[in-house]
mmCIF file of C-alpha atoms in Angstrom:
data_model
loop_
_atom_site.group_PDB
_atom_site.id
_atom_site.type_symbol
_atom_site.label_atom_id
_atom_site.label_comp_id
_atom_site.label_asym_id
_atom_site.label_seq_id
_atom_site.Cartn_x
_atom_site.Cartn_y
_atom_site.Cartn_z
ATOM 1 C CA MET A 1 104.774 93.172 133.233
ATOM 2 C CA ARG A 2 101.808 90.945 134.534
ATOM 3 C CA THR A 3 98.894 89.800 133.365
ATOM 4 C CA PRO A 4 96.535 92.637 133.821
ATOM 5 C CA SER A 5 94.087 92.790 136.482
ATOM 6 C CA PRO A 6 90.149 92.866 135.592
ATOM 7 C CA LYS A 7 90.393 96.792 135.957
ATOM 8 C CA GLN A 8 93.692 96.918 133.707
ATOM 9 C CA ARG A 9 92.109 95.128 131.427
ATOM 10 C CA VAL A 10 89.440 98.036 130.480
ATOM 11 C CA PHE A 11 92.010 100.432 130.528
ATOM 12 C CA ILE A 12 93.458 98.358 127.785
ATOM 13 C CA GLU A 13 90.480 97.517 125.727
ATOM 14 C CA ALA A 14 89.600 101.647 126.501
ATOM 15 C CA GLY A 15 93.455 102.239 125.098
ATOM 16 C CA ARG A 16 93.513 99.895 121.891
ATOM 17 C CA LYS A 17 90.084 101.166 120.628
ATOM 18 C CA GLU A 18 91.158 105.151 120.694
ATOM 19 C CA PHE A 19 94.815 104.044 119.212
ATOM 20 C CA VAL A 20 93.090 101.946 116.688
ATOM 21 C CA ARG A 21 91.053 104.739 115.913
ATOM 22 C CA ASN A 22 94.065 107.593 116.363
ATOM 23 C CA GLY A 23 97.311 106.527 116.401
ATOM 24 C CA TYR A 24 99.403 106.389 118.828
ATOM 25 C CA GLY A 25 100.592 109.740 118.085
ATOM 26 C CA ALA A 26 97.499 111.722 117.991
ATOM 27 C CA ALA A 27 95.397 109.375 120.579
ATOM 28 C CA SER A 28 94.208 111.321 123.962
ATOM 29 C CA ILE A 29 95.003 109.750 127.562
ATOM 30 C CA ARG A 30 91.714 111.929 128.690
ATOM 31 C CA ALA A 31 89.477 110.046 126.153
ATOM 32 C CA ILE A 32 91.029 106.498 126.598
ATOM 33 C CA ALA A 33 89.798 107.700 130.919
ATOM 34 C CA GLN A 34 86.620 108.500 129.793
ATOM 35 C CA GLU A 35 86.262 105.902 127.551
ATOM 36 C CA ALA A 36 87.228 103.727 130.462
ATOM 37 C CA GLY A 37 84.916 105.624 132.851
ATOM 38 C CA VAL A 38 87.479 106.478 135.470
ATOM 39 C CA SER A 39 89.133 109.863 136.144
ATOM 40 C CA LEU A 40 92.744 110.866 134.379
ATOM 41 C CA SER A 41 94.503 109.936 137.461
ATOM 42 C CA ALA A 42 93.150 106.562 138.270
ATOM 43 C CA LEU A 43 94.571 105.516 135.003
ATOM 44 C CA TYR A 44 97.825 107.228 135.739
ATOM 45 C CA TYR A 45 98.009 105.134 138.815
ATOM 46 C CA HIS A 46 97.788 102.086 136.435
ATOM 47 C CA TYR A 47 99.932 103.514 133.774
ATOM 48 C CA LYS A 48 102.571 106.002 134.236
ATOM 49 C CA SER A 49 102.242 107.025 130.684
ATOM 50 C CA LYS A 50 100.968 106.457 127.184
ATOM 51 C CA GLN A 51 103.729 104.652 126.263
ATOM 52 C CA ASP A 52 103.496 102.223 129.411
ATOM 53 C CA LEU A 53 99.642 101.549 127.639
ATOM 54 C CA LEU A 54 101.213 100.834 124.412
ATOM 55 C CA LEU A 55 103.364 98.083 125.937
ATOM 56 C CA ALA A 56 100.446 96.597 128.007
ATOM 57 C CA ILE A 57 97.715 96.701 124.836
ATOM 58 C CA LEU A 58 100.293 95.194 123.084
ATOM 59 C CA LEU A 59 101.650 92.559 125.115
ATOM 60 C CA ASP A 60 97.994 91.711 125.670
ATOM 61 C CA GLY A 61 97.758 91.284 122.042
ATOM 62 C CA VAL A 62 100.903 88.473 122.243
ATOM 63 C CA ASP A 63 99.153 87.164 125.106
ATOM 64 C CA ALA A 64 95.556 86.353 123.470
ATOM 65 C CA TYR A 65 97.582 85.088 120.290
ATOM 66 C CA ASP A 66 99.396 83.013 122.646
ATOM 67 C CA ALA A 67 96.587 81.500 124.397
ATOM 68 C CA VAL A 68 94.486 80.944 121.192
ATOM 69 C CA CYS A 69 97.342 79.006 119.826
ATOM 70 C CA ASP A 70 98.592 77.200 122.373
ATOM 71 C CA ALA A 71 94.661 75.427 123.078
ATOM 72 C CA GLU A 72 94.793 74.634 119.810
ATOM 73 C CA LEU A 73 98.398 72.925 119.832
ATOM 74 C CA ALA A 74 97.064 71.179 122.974
ATOM 75 C CA GLY A 75 95.286 68.255 121.108
ATOM 76 C CA ALA A 76 97.384 68.153 118.300
ATOM 77 C CA GLY A 77 100.432 65.145 119.760
ATOM 78 C CA ASP A 78 103.412 64.805 118.072
ATOM 79 C CA ASP A 79 102.962 64.790 114.684
ATOM 80 C CA PRO A 80 103.876 67.699 112.660
ATOM 81 C CA LEU A 81 101.311 67.442 110.054
ATOM 82 C CA GLU A 82 98.483 67.529 112.697
ATOM 83 C CA GLN A 83 100.489 70.293 114.716
ATOM 84 C CA LEU A 84 100.597 72.877 111.439
ATOM 85 C CA ARG A 85 97.477 71.837 110.910
ATOM 86 C CA ALA A 86 96.473 73.335 114.726
ATOM 87 C CA PHE A 87 98.808 76.058 114.381
ATOM 88 C CA VAL A 88 97.056 77.412 111.228
ATOM 89 C CA ARG A 89 93.756 77.382 113.062
ATOM 90 C CA GLY A 90 95.235 78.959 116.244
ATOM 91 C CA ASN A 91 96.297 81.701 113.791
ATOM 92 C CA VAL A 92 92.539 81.850 111.842
ATOM 93 C CA VAL A 93 90.598 81.669 115.075
ATOM 94 C CA PHE A 94 93.079 84.559 116.564
ATOM 95 C CA ARG A 95 92.784 86.582 113.511
ATOM 96 C CA THR A 96 88.827 86.171 112.862
ATOM 97 C CA LYS A 97 88.307 86.668 117.068
ATOM 98 C CA PHE A 98 90.487 89.835 117.279
ATOM 99 C CA PRO A 99 90.994 91.760 113.969
ATOM 100 C CA GLU A 100 91.972 94.464 115.915
ATOM 101 C CA HIS A 101 95.286 92.802 117.684
ATOM 102 C CA GLY A 102 96.719 92.897 114.005
ATOM 103 C CA ARG A 103 95.845 96.282 113.202
ATOM 104 C CA MET A 104 97.426 97.351 116.530
ATOM 105 C CA VAL A 105 100.380 95.819 115.565
ATOM 106 C CA ALA A 106 100.650 96.706 112.158
ATOM 107 C CA THR A 107 100.090 100.828 113.013
ATOM 108 C CA GLU A 108 101.702 101.267 116.688
ATOM 109 C CA VAL A 109 104.885 98.751 117.017
ATOM 110 C CA ARG A 110 107.078 101.312 115.360
ATOM 111 C CA ASN A 111 105.467 104.015 118.181
ATOM 112 C CA LEU A 112 107.889 101.450 121.368
ATOM 113 C CA GLU A 113 110.305 103.405 122.724
ATOM 114 C CA PRO A 114 113.530 100.442 122.622
ATOM 115 C CA GLU A 115 112.819 98.897 125.614
ATOM 116 C CA GLY A 116 109.652 98.243 125.090
ATOM 117 C CA ALA A 117 110.076 97.240 121.601
ATOM 118 C CA ARG A 118 112.815 94.671 123.057
ATOM 119 C CA LEU A 119 110.316 93.303 125.635
ATOM 120 C CA TYR A 120 107.758 93.257 122.681
ATOM 121 C CA GLU A 121 109.838 91.369 119.996
ATOM 122 C CA GLN A 122 111.105 89.107 123.070
ATOM 123 C CA ARG A 123 108.135 88.163 123.889
ATOM 124 C CA ARG A 124 106.738 87.627 120.135
ATOM 125 C CA ARG A 125 109.622 85.447 119.055
ATOM 126 C CA VAL A 126 108.102 82.548 121.562
ATOM 127 C CA GLY A 127 104.981 82.554 119.101
ATOM 128 C CA LYS A 128 106.968 82.799 115.597
ATOM 129 C CA GLY A 129 109.285 79.901 117.276
ATOM 130 C CA ARG A 130 106.120 77.308 116.859
ATOM 131 C CA ILE A 131 105.711 77.546 113.569
ATOM 132 C CA ARG A 132 109.571 77.266 113.335
ATOM 133 C CA ASP A 133 109.696 74.696 115.274
ATOM 134 C CA ILE A 134 106.659 72.245 113.708
ATOM 135 C CA ILE A 135 108.412 73.384 110.177
ATOM 136 C CA GLU A 136 111.972 72.244 111.114
ATOM 137 C CA ARG A 137 110.492 68.835 112.315
ATOM 138 C CA GLY A 138 108.120 68.399 109.516
ATOM 139 C CA VAL A 139 111.243 68.959 107.136
ATOM 140 C CA GLU A 140 113.405 66.268 109.074
ATOM 141 C CA GLN A 141 110.808 63.608 109.223
ATOM 142 C CA GLY A 142 110.425 63.899 105.294
ATOM 143 C CA VAL A 143 106.756 65.116 106.224
ATOM 144 C CA PHE A 144 107.169 68.212 104.717
ATOM 145 C CA THR A 145 109.180 68.382 101.226
ATOM 146 C CA THR A 146 109.797 72.150 100.719
ATOM 147 C CA ARG A 147 113.226 73.403 100.177
ATOM 148 C CA HIS A 148 112.741 76.682 101.335
ATOM 149 C CA PRO A 149 111.227 76.465 105.042
ATOM 150 C CA ASP A 150 111.991 80.279 105.806
ATOM 151 C CA ASP A 151 109.708 81.358 102.877
ATOM 152 C CA CYS A 152 106.797 78.881 103.528
ATOM 153 C CA ARG A 153 106.940 79.986 107.550
ATOM 154 C CA ARG A 154 107.048 83.720 106.578
ATOM 155 C CA ALA A 155 104.319 83.121 103.556
ATOM 156 C CA ILE A 156 101.976 81.235 106.246
ATOM 157 C CA LEU A 157 101.986 83.721 108.868
ATOM 158 C CA ALA A 158 101.722 86.344 106.341
ATOM 159 C CA MET A 159 98.491 84.740 104.544
ATOM 160 C CA THR A 160 96.762 84.012 107.717
ATOM 161 C CA SER A 161 97.548 87.603 109.340
ATOM 162 C CA ALA A 162 96.239 89.032 106.091
ATOM 163 C CA ILE A 163 92.181 87.171 107.153
ATOM 164 C CA ALA A 164 91.966 90.142 109.764
ATOM 165 C CA ASN A 165 91.262 92.409 106.573
ATOM 166 C CA TRP A 166 88.534 90.932 104.945
ATOM 167 C CA TYR A 167 86.949 88.211 107.072
ATOM 168 C CA ASP A 168 82.844 89.191 107.701
ATOM 169 C CA PRO A 169 81.825 87.266 110.334
ATOM 170 C CA ASP A 170 78.474 87.669 108.617
ATOM 171 C CA GLY A 171 79.849 86.706 105.908
ATOM 172 C CA PRO A 172 79.431 82.484 104.292
ATOM 173 C CA ASP A 173 82.447 80.973 106.117
ATOM 174 C CA GLY A 174 82.790 80.669 109.251
ATOM 175 C CA PRO A 175 86.419 80.493 111.245
ATOM 176 C CA ASP A 176 86.436 76.569 110.584
ATOM 177 C CA GLU A 177 85.678 76.522 107.043
ATOM 178 C CA ILE A 178 88.146 79.054 106.548
ATOM 179 C CA ALA A 179 91.225 76.979 108.698
ATOM 180 C CA ASP A 180 90.193 74.144 107.063
ATOM 181 C CA ARG A 181 91.120 75.787 103.633
ATOM 182 C CA TYR A 182 94.168 77.753 105.079
ATOM 183 C CA ALA A 183 95.532 74.462 106.443
ATOM 184 C CA GLN A 184 95.587 72.897 102.975
ATOM 185 C CA MET A 185 97.076 75.742 101.225
ATOM 186 C CA ALA A 186 99.732 75.944 104.230
ATOM 187 C CA LEU A 187 100.589 71.894 103.260
ATOM 188 C CA ALA A 188 100.506 72.888 99.509
ATOM 189 C CA LEU A 189 103.229 75.189 100.303
ATOM 190 C CA LEU A 190 105.325 72.837 102.383
ATOM 191 C CA CYS A 191 104.614 69.667 100.353
ATOM 192 C CA PRO A 192 105.024 71.547 96.704
ATOM 193 C CA ASN A 193 103.616 69.746 93.811
ATOM 194 C CA GLU A 194 106.933 68.465 92.270
ATOM 195 C CA THR A 195 105.630 68.392 88.481
ATOM 196 C CA ILE A 196 104.982 71.721 87.848
ATOM 197 C CA ASP A 197 108.235 72.396 85.795
ATOM 198 C CA ARG A 198 110.148 72.553 88.965
ATOM 199 C CA PRO A 199 114.058 71.953 88.624
ATOM 200 C CA ARG A 200 114.468 68.687 90.820
ATOM 201 C CA GLY A 201 118.240 69.314 91.041
ATOM 202 C CA THR A 202 118.780 69.747 94.723
ATOM 203 C CA GLU A 203 115.762 67.494 96.005
ATOM 204 C CA GLY A 204 116.482 65.145 98.630
ATOM 205 C CA SER A 205 116.212 65.456 102.477
ATOM 206 C CA SER A 206 119.604 66.590 104.018
ATOM 207 C CA MET B 1 94.519 113.419 90.274
ATOM 208 C CA ARG B 2 97.347 114.307 87.751
ATOM 209 C CA THR B 3 101.023 112.766 88.149
ATOM 210 C CA PRO B 4 102.695 114.921 90.486
ATOM 211 C CA SER B 5 105.240 117.296 89.067
ATOM 212 C CA PRO B 6 108.848 117.005 90.115
ATOM 213 C CA LYS B 7 108.254 119.630 92.672
ATOM 214 C CA GLN B 8 105.747 117.872 93.940
ATOM 215 C CA ARG B 9 107.558 114.618 94.282
ATOM 216 C CA VAL B 10 109.743 116.407 96.363
ATOM 217 C CA PHE B 11 106.710 116.945 99.051
ATOM 218 C CA ILE B 12 105.356 113.453 98.532
ATOM 219 C CA GLU B 13 108.901 112.298 99.468
ATOM 220 C CA ALA B 14 109.350 114.665 102.537
ATOM 221 C CA GLY B 15 105.700 113.896 103.571
ATOM 222 C CA ARG B 16 106.003 110.219 103.295
ATOM 223 C CA LYS B 17 109.213 110.128 105.723
ATOM 224 C CA GLU B 18 107.245 112.087 108.150
ATOM 225 C CA PHE B 19 103.934 110.296 108.292
ATOM 226 C CA VAL B 20 106.040 107.014 108.256
ATOM 227 C CA ARG B 21 107.852 108.124 111.018
ATOM 228 C CA ASN B 22 105.446 109.969 113.335
ATOM 229 C CA GLY B 23 101.523 108.939 111.805
ATOM 230 C CA TYR B 24 99.478 111.450 110.261
ATOM 231 C CA GLY B 25 97.879 112.564 113.108
ATOM 232 C CA ALA B 26 101.146 113.566 114.571
ATOM 233 C CA ALA B 27 102.501 114.202 111.670
ATOM 234 C CA SER B 28 104.026 118.166 111.435
ATOM 235 C CA ILE B 29 103.287 119.891 108.101
ATOM 236 C CA ARG B 30 105.651 122.266 109.082
ATOM 237 C CA ALA B 31 108.365 119.461 109.084
ATOM 238 C CA ILE B 32 107.673 118.389 105.810
ATOM 239 C CA ALA B 33 108.013 121.860 104.406
ATOM 240 C CA GLN B 34 111.672 122.024 106.619
ATOM 241 C CA GLU B 35 112.206 118.340 104.998
ATOM 242 C CA ALA B 36 111.382 119.737 101.755
ATOM 243 C CA GLY B 37 113.177 122.832 101.755
ATOM 244 C CA VAL B 38 110.537 124.888 100.901
ATOM 245 C CA SER B 39 107.960 127.554 103.173
ATOM 246 C CA LEU B 40 104.800 126.151 104.761
ATOM 247 C CA SER B 41 103.210 128.621 102.013
ATOM 248 C CA ALA B 42 104.602 126.879 99.129
ATOM 249 C CA LEU B 43 103.794 123.587 100.707
ATOM 250 C CA TYR B 44 100.428 124.751 100.991
ATOM 251 C CA TYR B 45 99.899 125.673 97.300
ATOM 252 C CA HIS B 46 100.713 122.457 95.953
ATOM 253 C CA TYR B 47 98.688 120.600 98.696
ATOM 254 C CA LYS B 48 95.905 122.798 100.755
ATOM 255 C CA SER B 49 95.741 120.332 103.350
ATOM 256 C CA LYS B 50 97.914 117.355 105.603
ATOM 257 C CA GLN B 51 94.917 115.248 104.021
ATOM 258 C CA ASP B 52 95.448 116.238 100.555
ATOM 259 C CA LEU B 53 99.306 115.243 101.026
ATOM 260 C CA LEU B 54 98.404 112.180 102.318
ATOM 261 C CA LEU B 55 95.953 111.262 99.436
ATOM 262 C CA ALA B 56 99.196 112.210 96.913
ATOM 263 C CA ILE B 57 101.486 110.037 98.606
ATOM 264 C CA LEU B 58 98.996 107.116 99.094
ATOM 265 C CA LEU B 59 98.015 107.421 94.923
ATOM 266 C CA ASP B 60 101.705 107.734 94.680
ATOM 267 C CA GLY B 61 102.409 104.512 95.824
ATOM 268 C CA VAL B 62 99.399 103.168 93.570
ATOM 269 C CA ASP B 63 101.138 104.465 90.957
ATOM 270 C CA ALA B 64 104.399 103.044 91.592
ATOM 271 C CA TYR B 65 102.929 99.554 92.064
ATOM 272 C CA ASP B 66 101.094 99.838 88.929
ATOM 273 C CA ALA B 67 104.027 100.836 86.745
ATOM 274 C CA VAL B 68 106.242 97.948 87.931
ATOM 275 C CA CYS B 69 103.615 95.496 87.288
ATOM 276 C CA ASP B 70 102.670 96.627 84.280
ATOM 277 C CA ALA B 71 106.715 96.783 82.991
ATOM 278 C CA GLU B 72 106.595 92.787 84.276
ATOM 279 C CA LEU B 73 103.449 91.810 82.497
ATOM 280 C CA ALA B 74 104.596 93.851 79.382
ATOM 281 C CA GLY B 75 106.714 90.767 78.407
ATOM 282 C CA ALA B 76 104.572 87.711 79.726
ATOM 283 C CA GLY B 77 102.585 87.135 76.927
ATOM 284 C CA ASP B 78 99.412 85.594 77.186
ATOM 285 C CA ASP B 79 99.865 82.225 79.219
ATOM 286 C CA PRO B 80 98.505 82.471 82.414
ATOM 287 C CA LEU B 81 101.754 80.917 83.777
ATOM 288 C CA GLU B 82 104.003 83.453 82.668
ATOM 289 C CA GLN B 83 101.728 85.818 83.462
ATOM 290 C CA LEU B 84 101.416 84.637 87.275
ATOM 291 C CA ARG B 85 105.427 84.393 87.379
ATOM 292 C CA ALA B 86 105.523 87.979 85.912
ATOM 293 C CA PHE B 87 102.999 89.260 88.570
ATOM 294 C CA VAL B 88 104.665 87.658 91.512
ATOM 295 C CA ARG B 89 108.151 89.058 90.273
ATOM 296 C CA GLY B 90 106.565 92.747 90.075
ATOM 297 C CA ASN B 91 105.261 92.520 93.758
ATOM 298 C CA VAL B 92 108.439 90.958 95.122
ATOM 299 C CA VAL B 93 110.317 93.803 92.976
ATOM 300 C CA PHE B 94 107.778 96.969 94.261
ATOM 301 C CA ARG B 95 108.345 95.140 98.105
ATOM 302 C CA THR B 96 111.955 95.039 97.789
ATOM 303 C CA LYS B 97 112.561 98.530 96.220
ATOM 304 C CA PHE B 98 110.329 100.484 97.988
ATOM 305 C CA PRO B 99 109.286 99.019 101.084
ATOM 306 C CA GLU B 100 108.006 102.162 102.906
ATOM 307 C CA HIS B 101 104.711 102.231 100.675
ATOM 308 C CA GLY B 102 103.307 98.939 102.116
ATOM 309 C CA ARG B 103 104.118 100.965 105.822
ATOM 310 C CA MET B 104 102.189 103.979 104.426
ATOM 311 C CA VAL B 105 99.579 101.609 103.464
ATOM 312 C CA ALA B 106 99.891 99.884 106.936
ATOM 313 C CA THR B 107 99.262 102.872 109.194
ATOM 314 C CA GLU B 108 98.080 105.505 107.162
ATOM 315 C CA VAL B 109 95.226 104.814 104.914
ATOM 316 C CA ARG B 110 92.879 104.159 107.817
ATOM 317 C CA ASN B 111 93.451 108.172 107.988
ATOM 318 C CA LEU B 112 91.681 108.745 104.455
ATOM 319 C CA GLU B 113 88.725 110.792 104.607
ATOM 320 C CA PRO B 114 85.884 109.349 102.994
ATOM 321 C CA GLU B 115 86.513 111.038 99.964
ATOM 322 C CA GLY B 116 89.951 109.963 99.255
ATOM 323 C CA ALA B 117 89.369 106.605 99.969
ATOM 324 C CA ARG B 118 86.611 106.187 97.538
ATOM 325 C CA LEU B 119 89.379 107.383 95.565
ATOM 326 C CA TYR B 120 92.255 105.333 96.461
ATOM 327 C CA GLU B 121 90.048 101.923 96.606
ATOM 328 C CA GLN B 122 88.899 102.588 93.410
ATOM 329 C CA ARG B 123 92.850 102.413 92.133
ATOM 330 C CA ARG B 124 93.797 99.887 93.871
ATOM 331 C CA ARG B 125 91.258 97.973 92.587
ATOM 332 C CA VAL B 126 92.757 97.899 89.187
ATOM 333 C CA GLY B 127 95.978 96.035 90.823
ATOM 334 C CA LYS B 128 94.084 93.775 92.205
ATOM 335 C CA GLY B 129 92.005 92.931 89.279
ATOM 336 C CA ARG B 130 95.307 91.842 87.444
ATOM 337 C CA ILE B 131 95.896 88.769 89.479
ATOM 338 C CA ARG B 132 92.213 88.012 89.843
ATOM 339 C CA ASP B 133 91.863 87.837 85.829
ATOM 340 C CA ILE B 134 94.949 85.926 85.832
ATOM 341 C CA ILE B 135 94.177 83.150 87.889
ATOM 342 C CA GLU B 136 90.456 83.225 86.757
ATOM 343 C CA ARG B 137 91.905 82.253 83.298
ATOM 344 C CA GLY B 138 94.496 79.630 84.262
ATOM 345 C CA VAL B 139 91.588 78.210 86.329
ATOM 346 C CA GLU B 140 89.459 78.264 83.258
ATOM 347 C CA GLN B 141 92.126 76.770 80.867
ATOM 348 C CA GLY B 142 93.137 74.032 83.641
ATOM 349 C CA VAL B 143 96.314 75.225 84.165
ATOM 350 C CA PHE B 144 95.576 76.191 87.992
ATOM 351 C CA THR B 145 93.972 73.355 89.697
ATOM 352 C CA THR B 146 93.082 75.138 92.827
ATOM 353 C CA ARG B 147 89.496 74.767 94.098
ATOM 354 C CA HIS B 148 90.052 77.969 95.829
ATOM 355 C CA PRO B 149 90.938 80.781 93.969
ATOM 356 C CA ASP B 150 90.356 83.721 96.053
ATOM 357 C CA ASP B 151 91.809 82.086 99.198
ATOM 358 C CA CYS B 152 94.924 81.667 96.601
ATOM 359 C CA ARG B 153 94.912 85.247 95.484
ATOM 360 C CA ARG B 154 94.630 86.591 98.950
ATOM 361 C CA ALA B 155 97.573 84.763 100.191
ATOM 362 C CA ILE B 156 99.815 85.723 97.507
ATOM 363 C CA LEU B 157 99.025 89.185 97.943
ATOM 364 C CA ALA B 158 99.902 88.823 101.844
ATOM 365 C CA MET B 159 102.951 86.851 101.231
ATOM 366 C CA THR B 160 104.422 89.059 98.867
ATOM 367 C CA SER B 161 103.330 92.139 100.520
ATOM 368 C CA ALA B 162 105.556 91.017 103.718
ATOM 369 C CA ILE B 163 108.573 90.685 101.845
ATOM 370 C CA ALA B 164 109.134 94.430 103.043
ATOM 371 C CA ASN B 165 109.050 93.741 106.269
ATOM 372 C CA TRP B 166 112.250 91.449 106.537
ATOM 373 C CA TYR B 167 113.742 91.818 103.128
ATOM 374 C CA ASP B 168 117.440 93.015 103.695
ATOM 375 C CA PRO B 169 118.960 95.052 100.614
ATOM 376 C CA ASP B 170 122.221 93.251 102.304
ATOM 377 C CA GLY B 171 121.064 90.281 102.686
ATOM 378 C CA PRO B 172 122.253 86.993 100.421
ATOM 379 C CA ASP B 173 119.054 86.802 98.366
ATOM 380 C CA GLY B 174 118.239 89.498 95.824
ATOM 381 C CA PRO B 175 114.827 90.530 94.058
ATOM 382 C CA ASP B 176 115.073 87.721 91.564
ATOM 383 C CA GLU B 177 116.151 85.057 93.775
ATOM 384 C CA ILE B 178 113.154 85.793 96.077
ATOM 385 C CA ALA B 179 110.761 86.442 93.106
ATOM 386 C CA ASP B 180 111.625 83.281 91.635
ATOM 387 C CA ARG B 181 111.293 81.209 94.846
ATOM 388 C CA TYR B 182 107.495 83.080 95.500
ATOM 389 C CA ALA B 183 106.600 82.117 92.105
ATOM 390 C CA GLN B 184 106.965 78.693 92.889
ATOM 391 C CA MET B 185 105.189 79.237 96.114
ATOM 392 C CA ALA B 186 102.590 81.170 94.778
ATOM 393 C CA LEU B 187 102.364 77.978 92.012
ATOM 394 C CA ALA B 188 102.255 75.279 94.745
ATOM 395 C CA LEU B 189 98.989 77.323 96.433
ATOM 396 C CA LEU B 190 97.742 77.217 92.722
ATOM 397 C CA CYS B 191 98.377 73.944 91.661
ATOM 398 C CA PRO B 192 98.257 72.016 95.234
ATOM 399 C CA ASN B 193 99.863 68.440 95.343
ATOM 400 C CA GLU B 194 96.693 66.116 95.354
ATOM 401 C CA THR B 195 97.890 63.634 96.914
ATOM 402 C CA ILE B 196 98.789 65.344 100.269
ATOM 403 C CA ASP B 197 95.174 63.563 102.218
ATOM 404 C CA ARG B 198 92.994 65.699 100.231
ATOM 405 C CA PRO B 199 89.206 64.544 99.310
ATOM 406 C CA ARG B 200 89.100 64.595 95.543
ATOM 407 C CA GLY B 201 85.680 64.481 95.681
ATOM 408 C CA THR B 202 84.663 67.997 93.788
ATOM 409 C CA GLU B 203 87.794 67.851 91.338
ATOM 410 C CA GLY B 204 87.766 68.687 87.540
ATOM 411 C CA SER B 205 87.407 71.454 85.573
ATOM 412 C CA SER B 206 83.803 73.417 85.373
#
């Protein structure tokens, strides 16, 4: 699937609104066309089914996520610590800027048909690969001392995703403050304090 | 709403299956009655609408969560550190044992009508209060050194919730191993390693 045209982007935004509001099963293609200000046939010209539009919306979310993360990572150099900070910042920015993307993922990915689901998972794997690589190199270089990199990766993704559930654009903290705190929490997980009653038996690099 | 009767429990299980599969909007009350092996009117006798059944299912999830957490916390004594471990263990047990509860929450809470949503939120607040209190007392007693207890609380809830997305009952790690690791991660967040380039300016207990 290619990058959506400006017209397609209008359909994607309208579809996202309707899906988030009513769920895929109950969502009305007619309501989406109306929201987009076009005829039903104009919408069907671009997306031949509700399923097609769902996939386009979910892939658009992945595009947005990739763009934000890559922009942050572009200035981070080679140091895993700086890359981790940039990655966390990218995730925080994405979750505060586009909270509805996460909602779509939580509620609508289950409605993808097998082919779309495969394509979507394949595209998401790229995103998950970023943090996997950063952590892996950090552990290799001894920058990150965790013995459970997979748990840390999952925890970092989960805790940043959840920001969309409580972030308030009018609240006291902006994305910058939140990103700093979450980067510190990610580091706390990756470099745990060995003095908290932790058995030190299996410690050490490889 | 009172505890469901054994018969109501059958409806709740059947409804959860149908809602998780098709979403609230598209879910069929007829299919739920069929799955439960009763007539449509028998189902309506207990739940007067799809909305009523949705609320009952979501509250049943809260009941299950409360029961698991309380059981773990019952043996934890007064020490915030032990209570934190018990709380994390309860969350891990709940997420590995009842992954579909979290899926219902992620996808269907948005479909509650205002009165049900209020009731549901009120019931959930109890659960959120447990970890809030544990962290608060741990910070007061100097057991937890974080300067960002709210962030830690949200991170701990988010990272344990996400376990339902990847946990495999046939995988190498059982709930016990996962609970131990996640308790360590929760402690890493609450007692961060101050040596990782962190400004120490505002440190200290009150």
